[in-house]
Amino acid sequence: KSSIKNVEQVVFPSNLSTDGVSGRMKKGAQNLKAGATICSIIDKDGHKTEYVTPVGGKLLELNDSIVLQPGLLQDSHENEGYIAVIYPDTEIPSLDGFVDCKSLIDSCNGRLLVKGVCFDFQQGSCSRGDNCRFKHKL
């Protein structure tokens, strides 16, 4: 069940936009850093809570439906009540089996997180081999 209760209003920061995002490579997508404010939620008591993105990446979509129908966040959070779609800039370990953030951080210590697919590999010309920090799979 959603932990968001009594939603009165959802506000996206004016500096966030998904206008112009297009194509397979999502050209025009805005880059976000981990911890960037993605929206503010104001409850019926007037309390404002800022929600931030847990990962950096490209902002692909903001769910405008929750601005018009804020109740979707609590009533339909598993489908229509999402806040945004973000394509992460790193491979994120599975959260299955982790019970807290410390376990997740400990699992990443010493690991080089691999970024997206290698463009050179896609063209058949990556000379970095196993040292490449991008994925070599299609």
XYZ file of N, CA and C in Angstrom:
414
model
N 0.843 -1.188 0.000
C 0.000 0.000 0.000
C 0.880 1.240 0.000
N 0.409 2.303 -0.659
C 1.154 3.552 -0.757
C 1.283 4.217 0.606
N 2.448 4.839 0.865
C 2.644 5.568 2.109
C 2.221 7.025 1.957
N 1.794 7.418 0.760
C 1.345 8.776 0.508
C -0.138 8.851 0.863
N -0.484 9.751 1.780
C -1.866 9.854 2.272
C -2.389 11.278 2.134
N -3.696 11.403 1.961
C -4.384 12.691 1.972
C -3.780 13.718 1.020
N -3.488 13.311 -0.204
C -2.859 14.196 -1.180
C -3.861 15.237 -1.654
N -3.464 16.480 -1.563
C -4.301 17.583 -2.025
C -3.788 18.153 -3.346
N -2.444 18.232 -3.475
C -1.867 18.857 -4.660
C -0.493 18.263 -4.954
N -0.178 18.131 -6.250
C 1.143 17.698 -6.705
C 1.689 18.812 -7.588
N 2.930 19.214 -7.305
C 3.557 20.302 -8.053
C 4.913 19.835 -8.563
N 5.114 19.936 -9.884
C 6.417 19.648 -10.467
C 7.217 20.949 -10.518
N 8.530 20.885 -10.244
C 9.350 22.097 -10.351
C 9.290 22.665 -11.772
N 9.298 23.986 -11.881
C 9.175 24.638 -13.188
C 10.378 24.365 -14.088
N 11.513 23.961 -13.509
C 12.705 23.691 -14.324
C 12.709 22.287 -14.935
N 11.719 21.456 -14.603
C 11.646 20.115 -15.177
C 10.719 20.117 -16.384
N 11.175 19.477 -17.456
C 10.362 19.400 -18.660
C 10.724 18.153 -19.448
N 9.711 17.573 -20.062
C 9.950 16.445 -20.960
C 9.562 16.814 -22.390
N 9.364 18.093 -22.631
C 9.078 18.563 -23.984
C 10.288 18.287 -24.871
N 10.046 17.765 -26.034
C 11.122 17.529 -26.992
C 11.841 16.203 -26.844
N 11.442 15.349 -25.909
C 12.060 14.032 -25.772
C 11.564 13.170 -26.930
N 12.518 12.610 -27.690
C 12.088 11.815 -28.844
C 13.116 10.766 -29.224
N 12.652 9.777 -29.965
C 13.523 8.764 -30.548
C 13.984 7.688 -29.592
N 14.654 6.697 -30.187
C 15.145 5.542 -29.428
C 16.183 5.945 -28.376
N 16.990 6.939 -28.690
C 18.036 7.372 -27.756
C 17.538 8.474 -26.813
N 16.251 8.801 -26.903
C 15.598 9.787 -26.045
C 16.319 11.138 -26.089
N 16.592 11.586 -27.303
C 17.231 12.888 -27.480
C 16.341 13.965 -26.897
N 16.964 14.951 -26.302
C 16.235 16.052 -25.694
C 15.831 15.796 -24.257
N 16.102 14.593 -23.735
C 15.735 14.291 -22.348
C 16.627 15.084 -21.398
N 16.025 15.603 -20.363
C 16.739 16.385 -19.363
C 17.517 15.449 -18.445
N 18.780 15.783 -18.177
C 19.594 14.993 -17.257
C 19.288 15.415 -15.824
N 19.134 14.426 -14.960
C 18.901 14.670 -13.536
C 20.011 14.027 -12.728
N 20.398 14.667 -11.657
C 21.346 14.073 -10.722
C 20.549 13.388 -9.613
N 21.126 12.358 -9.034
C 20.490 11.711 -7.894
C 20.250 12.760 -6.815
N 19.081 12.744 -6.225
C 18.742 13.705 -5.182
C 18.034 14.945 -5.696
N 17.813 15.039 -7.015
C 17.105 16.188 -7.575
C 15.627 16.101 -7.209
N 15.037 17.226 -6.866
C 13.611 17.259 -6.545
C 12.803 16.961 -7.794
N 11.922 15.985 -7.699
C 11.095 15.586 -8.842
C 9.672 16.141 -8.710
N 9.195 16.302 -7.471
C 7.890 16.936 -7.266
C 7.723 17.270 -5.786
N 6.737 18.111 -5.525
C 6.327 18.407 -4.154
C 4.892 17.934 -4.004
N 4.609 17.324 -2.883
C 3.257 16.840 -2.605
C 2.753 17.571 -1.370
N 1.595 18.179 -1.515
C 0.982 18.922 -0.419
C -0.239 18.144 0.035
N -0.288 17.846 1.349
C -1.423 17.069 1.861
C -2.555 18.000 2.290
N -3.652 17.423 2.736
C -4.856 18.192 3.085
C -4.636 19.106 4.286
N -3.590 18.817 5.096
C -3.259 19.672 6.237
C -2.299 20.794 5.852
N -1.907 20.845 4.575
C -0.996 21.893 4.106
C 0.477 21.553 4.229
N 0.798 20.335 4.688
C 2.199 19.932 4.804
C 2.759 19.626 3.416
N 3.933 20.150 3.153
C 4.578 19.966 1.853
C 5.755 19.011 2.015
N 5.800 17.988 1.160
C 6.892 17.018 1.162
C 7.510 17.009 -0.218
N 8.828 17.177 -0.278
C 9.527 17.118 -1.557
C 10.005 15.694 -1.798
N 9.765 15.203 -3.000
C 10.226 13.882 -3.395
C 11.389 14.054 -4.352
N 12.441 13.276 -4.118
C 13.641 13.372 -4.943
C 13.870 12.066 -5.679
N 14.617 12.150 -6.774
C 14.942 10.948 -7.526
C 16.098 10.226 -6.833
N 15.987 8.928 -6.625
C 17.048 8.184 -5.942
C 18.252 7.915 -6.838
N 18.094 8.094 -8.151
C 19.182 7.831 -9.098
C 19.288 8.985 -10.076
N 20.478 9.150 -10.638
C 20.643 10.107 -11.716
C 20.230 9.451 -13.020
N 19.913 10.266 -13.998
C 19.551 9.710 -15.292
C 18.814 10.712 -16.142
N 18.142 10.200 -17.168
C 17.398 11.051 -18.095
C 15.919 11.033 -17.734
N 15.342 12.220 -17.640
C 13.926 12.348 -17.350
C 13.152 12.131 -18.640
N 12.423 11.029 -18.721
C 11.685 10.682 -19.925
C 10.236 11.163 -19.893
N 9.630 11.152 -18.708
C 8.213 11.506 -18.635
C 7.850 11.968 -17.235
N 7.035 13.011 -17.163
C 6.386 13.435 -15.925
C 4.910 13.069 -16.065
N 4.337 12.504 -15.033
C 2.937 12.082 -15.083
C 2.014 13.258 -14.760
N 1.604 13.958 -15.809
C 0.720 15.112 -15.636
C -0.632 14.732 -15.044
N -1.024 13.485 -15.148
C -2.316 13.030 -14.613
C -2.410 13.242 -13.110
N -1.286 13.132 -12.401
C -1.345 13.283 -10.942
C -1.501 14.743 -10.527
N -1.199 15.669 -11.438
C -1.440 17.086 -11.144
C -2.949 17.341 -11.163
N -3.619 16.763 -12.156
C -5.068 16.936 -12.284
C -5.857 16.063 -11.311
N -5.306 14.866 -11.000
C -5.957 13.922 -10.085
C -4.947 13.439 -9.042
N -4.630 14.266 -8.045
C -3.616 13.906 -7.055
C -3.904 12.607 -6.306
N -5.173 12.234 -6.204
C -5.550 11.011 -5.502
C -4.989 9.753 -6.143
N -4.583 9.830 -7.416
C -3.988 8.667 -8.083
C -2.747 8.174 -7.340
N -2.023 9.089 -6.696
C -0.815 8.695 -5.959
C -1.119 7.702 -4.852
N -2.254 7.832 -4.211
C -2.566 6.914 -3.121
C -3.505 5.801 -3.548
N -4.384 6.081 -4.513
C -5.374 5.086 -4.908
C -4.896 4.159 -6.016
N -3.988 4.627 -6.842
C -3.572 3.861 -8.012
C -2.058 3.917 -8.187
N -1.331 3.832 -7.059
C 0.127 4.010 -7.081
C 0.866 2.910 -7.837
N 0.242 1.772 -8.063
C 0.932 0.682 -8.751
C 0.816 0.765 -10.270
N 0.006 1.690 -10.799
C -0.081 1.825 -12.253
C -0.205 3.293 -12.659
N -1.372 3.898 -12.610
C -1.564 5.263 -13.093
C -0.979 6.329 -12.177
N -0.681 6.002 -10.944
C -0.239 6.987 -9.964
C 1.267 7.129 -9.821
N 2.006 6.871 -10.881
C 3.460 7.064 -10.824
C 3.789 8.549 -10.930
N 4.983 8.932 -10.517
C 5.381 10.339 -10.560
C 6.108 10.654 -11.861
N 7.099 9.842 -12.205
C 7.907 10.127 -13.392
C 8.546 8.849 -13.905
N 9.034 8.919 -15.140
C 9.816 7.835 -15.720
C 11.217 8.377 -15.929
N 12.195 7.696 -15.326
C 13.597 8.122 -15.410
C 14.417 6.950 -15.909
N 15.218 7.199 -16.942
C 16.146 6.178 -17.437
C 17.449 6.365 -16.669
N 17.791 5.439 -15.772
C 18.974 5.623 -14.920
C 20.270 5.606 -15.724
N 21.257 6.378 -15.259
C 22.529 6.426 -15.971
C 23.520 5.376 -15.488
N 23.116 4.552 -14.544
C 23.957 3.444 -14.088
C 23.100 2.199 -13.944
N 23.754 1.064 -13.965
C 23.041 -0.181 -13.706
C 22.792 -0.263 -12.215
N 21.571 -0.486 -11.839
C 21.199 -0.502 -10.428
C 21.064 -1.940 -9.963
N 21.757 -2.306 -8.872
C 21.604 -3.668 -8.367
C 20.153 -3.939 -7.975
N 19.742 -5.173 -8.077
C 18.390 -5.552 -7.697
C 18.183 -5.262 -6.215
N 16.999 -4.797 -5.871
C 16.693 -4.515 -4.471
C 16.155 -5.740 -3.749
N 15.943 -6.846 -4.486
C 15.448 -8.060 -3.855
C 16.418 -8.514 -2.775
N 15.920 -8.772 -1.613
C 16.753 -9.288 -0.536
C 17.392 -8.203 0.314
N 17.300 -6.933 -0.096
C 17.873 -5.865 0.715
C 16.799 -5.326 1.636
N 17.162 -5.150 2.893
C 16.180 -4.655 3.837
C 16.432 -3.200 4.209
N 17.615 -2.683 3.893
C 17.879 -1.285 4.211
C 18.935 -0.706 3.272
N 19.094 0.593 3.313
C 20.039 1.278 2.424
C 21.476 0.856 2.689
N 21.840 0.597 3.946
C 23.214 0.212 4.264
C 23.592 -1.079 3.536
N 22.675 -2.045 3.493
C 22.946 -3.291 2.780
C 23.162 -3.037 1.299
N 22.361 -2.138 0.724
C 22.506 -1.815 -0.686
C 23.848 -1.140 -0.953
N 24.210 -0.179 -0.112
C 25.488 0.518 -0.272
C 26.644 -0.453 -0.100
N 26.579 -1.318 0.904
C 27.640 -2.301 1.126
C 27.800 -3.228 -0.075
N 26.691 -3.558 -0.729
C 26.767 -4.456 -1.879
C 27.458 -3.793 -3.065
N 27.434 -2.464 -3.110
C 28.042 -1.735 -4.226
C 29.494 -1.361 -3.976
N 29.949 -1.412 -2.726
C 31.320 -1.019 -2.426
C 32.316 -1.834 -3.231
N 33.232 -1.137 -3.864
C 34.270 -1.810 -4.621
C 33.836 -2.241 -6.006
N 32.584 -2.033 -6.360
C 32.090 -2.421 -7.681
C 32.032 -1.220 -8.588
N 32.528 -1.362 -9.784
C 32.376 -0.331 -10.790
C 30.997 -0.520 -11.405
N 30.143 0.474 -11.260
C 28.814 0.359 -11.842
C 28.916 0.644 -13.332
N 28.402 -0.257 -14.122
C 28.497 -0.168 -15.574
C 27.375 0.715 -16.096
N 27.725 1.613 -17.020
C 26.716 2.488 -17.622
C 26.014 1.753 -18.749
N 25.269 2.455 -19.584
C 24.480 1.883 -20.659
C 25.293 1.142 -21.705
N 24.640 0.789 -22.803
C 25.270 0.013 -23.875
C 26.321 0.864 -24.579
N 27.434 0.261 -24.918
C 28.559 0.924 -25.585
C 28.193 1.220 -27.046
N 28.231 2.500 -27.407
C 27.909 2.886 -28.786
C 28.948 2.338 -29.759
N 30.225 2.326 -29.351
C 31.275 1.784 -30.218
C 31.036 0.300 -30.467
N 30.620 -0.438 -29.426
C 30.338 -1.867 -29.577
C 29.196 -2.086 -30.566
N 28.171 -1.239 -30.476
C 27.046 -1.355 -31.398
C 27.489 -1.164 -32.849
N 28.528 -0.349 -33.049
C 29.054 -0.112 -34.398
C 30.138 -1.117 -34.769
N 30.489 -2.005 -33.815
C 31.511 -3.022 -34.060
C 32.926 -2.493 -33.980
N 33.124 -1.374 -33.229
C 34.461 -0.772 -33.217
C 34.998 -0.442 -31.827
N 34.521 -1.117 -30.756
C 35.031 -0.828 -29.412
C 36.383 -1.495 -29.236
N 37.397 -0.693 -28.926
C 38.754 -1.218 -28.743
C 39.091 -1.406 -27.266
N 38.147 -1.116 -26.355
C 38.423 -1.191 -24.915
C 38.214 -2.592 -24.344
N 37.477 -3.431 -25.038
C 37.263 -4.812 -24.596
C 36.684 -4.894 -23.202
N 37.285 -5.737 -22.329
C 36.798 -5.926 -20.962
C 36.991 -4.690 -20.086
N 37.827 -3.739 -20.524
C 38.056 -2.519 -19.750
C 37.011 -1.446 -20.029
N 36.113 -1.695 -20.959
C 35.080 -0.728 -21.310
C 34.085 -0.623 -20.158
N 33.711 0.588 -19.801
C 32.767 0.771 -18.689
C 31.318 0.719 -19.140
N 31.093 0.467 -20.430
C 29.743 0.337 -20.960
C 29.456 -1.127 -21.281
N 28.181 -1.480 -21.399
C 27.773 -2.856 -21.653
C 28.065 -3.254 -23.082
N 28.484 -4.510 -23.255
C 28.716 -5.075 -24.586
C 27.683 -6.147 -24.875
N 26.423 -5.771 -24.728
C 25.334 -6.667 -25.109
C 24.242 -5.815 -25.707
N 23.491 -6.406 -26.587
C 22.461 -5.642 -27.296
C 21.138 -5.729 -26.601
